[in-house]
């Protein structure tokens, strides 16, 4: 069977939005930068979910019966369709989620979608011989699970959805996606683009609220859930998925620490530190959320970072000059605002920001740097998920490592130094799924990514991530 494009791919913003918008009875989606209407998303019900799962379970059989090469052919063509619609998708992401077109923003997010699809097709999935000697012969193959449920957050809605569905589809599963109720249009649009290429029914989206997510986690015909979101929701999903013994990949919250050693060059690392913390205006799971800096270079790091952060334009995402956008929603704005107030009330020093204009339209919170803060202040120990970085002074490296490790979460971390070997030594002592050296948050589709402790379990990306969307079968004898 060859991959045939079944329908037209919408490639302009207007066409793309029109292809997914519901009538005015749907969920109203407002631009977080202006409060203006973007469109209406359909409000699907639990009943709609049941229908989608039935169709997916049926269509999965023919999809699984294709060869791996045939499925990859579809996915490569789906990547081409994403590229063709890339600019339209980026504009929709900017208007709905808020991140700017420019910088590491919505164009970057749309581009990552096609990259991840292509790279997911590049791994070798051929049968592995586990033992082959006079006594035994055993081989292992990965087979599809069936129907996979993909539940996502609102911060990187398109990219995270692709992370979940690309390996699931390559492995021969059908996928039912449940986007965040804050950013459904982006995910509906992405699925529309992919479905202009994919066979009907193997990829579906159910745009509903928490009750739809909860129904996915108990559904007896869903064999695996890919979940990205908060630790609190991840716990609920793990509990309710237990009854049907679903496979789970849980990518949950984090509170990543960065440690700057005394031999780092403050000017050279400023840009990496800035984007590590402020990418997507801080609304990134593996962003730098607390920075520990050695006393000997503390003031120099604070100065370099403040000078750089102060120049970064923030505004409406569709204006090309901006590299920082608003927070996506009022709830997140209030969390950041409250945490910064707790920090300043405690006597911590504001280097930059901390003074939002409450009267202005949109959920803009300025890039904020807070120095000389108590290491147990709420802004340090709770996930702010926004543009407010606490900078903590240390003199004893053992203490800094202890601080980095003291929380229940362990998603990412970073070590900054001019001496790579020394940085690696420190990195090995940190409890996190990934520790970056002189960088924070850089992701690569070939490199497995996942959290430890209460940041979740399982990895995405790379061949390890792909195998997590299958079930192993051993043929022994
Ligand atoms: P959230 O947990 O509130 O929501 C995530 C999704 O879960 C949404 O689609 C929501 O509708 C759904 N949901 C809510 N209740 C549910 C339930 N009982 N059963 C099933 N689904 C349910 O998270 P959020 O606010 O959208 O995202 C922010 C959080 O996500 C942050 O903590 C962030 O660190 C984390 N995150 C983690 C990663 C990662 O890769 N580890 C990536 C991005 C975001």
mmCIF file of N, CA, C and O in Angstrom, residues 59 243 275 314:
data_model
loop_
_atom_site.group_PDB
_atom_site.id
_atom_site.type_symbol
_atom_site.label_atom_id
_atom_site.label_comp_id
_atom_site.label_asym_id
_atom_site.label_seq_id
_atom_site.Cartn_x
_atom_site.Cartn_y
_atom_site.Cartn_z
ATOM 1 N N UNK A 59 -9.450 0.958 13.206
ATOM 2 C CA UNK A 59 -8.502 1.367 12.145
ATOM 3 C C UNK A 59 -7.058 0.956 12.467
ATOM 4 O O UNK A 59 -6.215 0.886 11.570
ATOM 5 N N UNK A 243 -6.379 0.113 37.370
ATOM 6 C CA UNK A 243 -7.407 -0.930 37.232
ATOM 7 C C UNK A 243 -7.257 -1.714 35.938
ATOM 8 O O UNK A 243 -7.541 -2.913 35.899
ATOM 9 N N UNK A 275 18.288 32.041 28.288
ATOM 10 C CA UNK A 275 17.322 31.220 27.545
ATOM 11 C C UNK A 275 16.976 29.940 28.293
ATOM 12 O O UNK A 275 15.855 29.432 28.180
ATOM 13 N N UNK A 314 9.518 42.135 25.019
ATOM 14 C CA UNK A 314 8.354 41.312 25.351
ATOM 15 C C UNK A 314 7.125 41.983 24.763
ATOM 16 O O UNK A 314 6.984 43.204 24.852
#
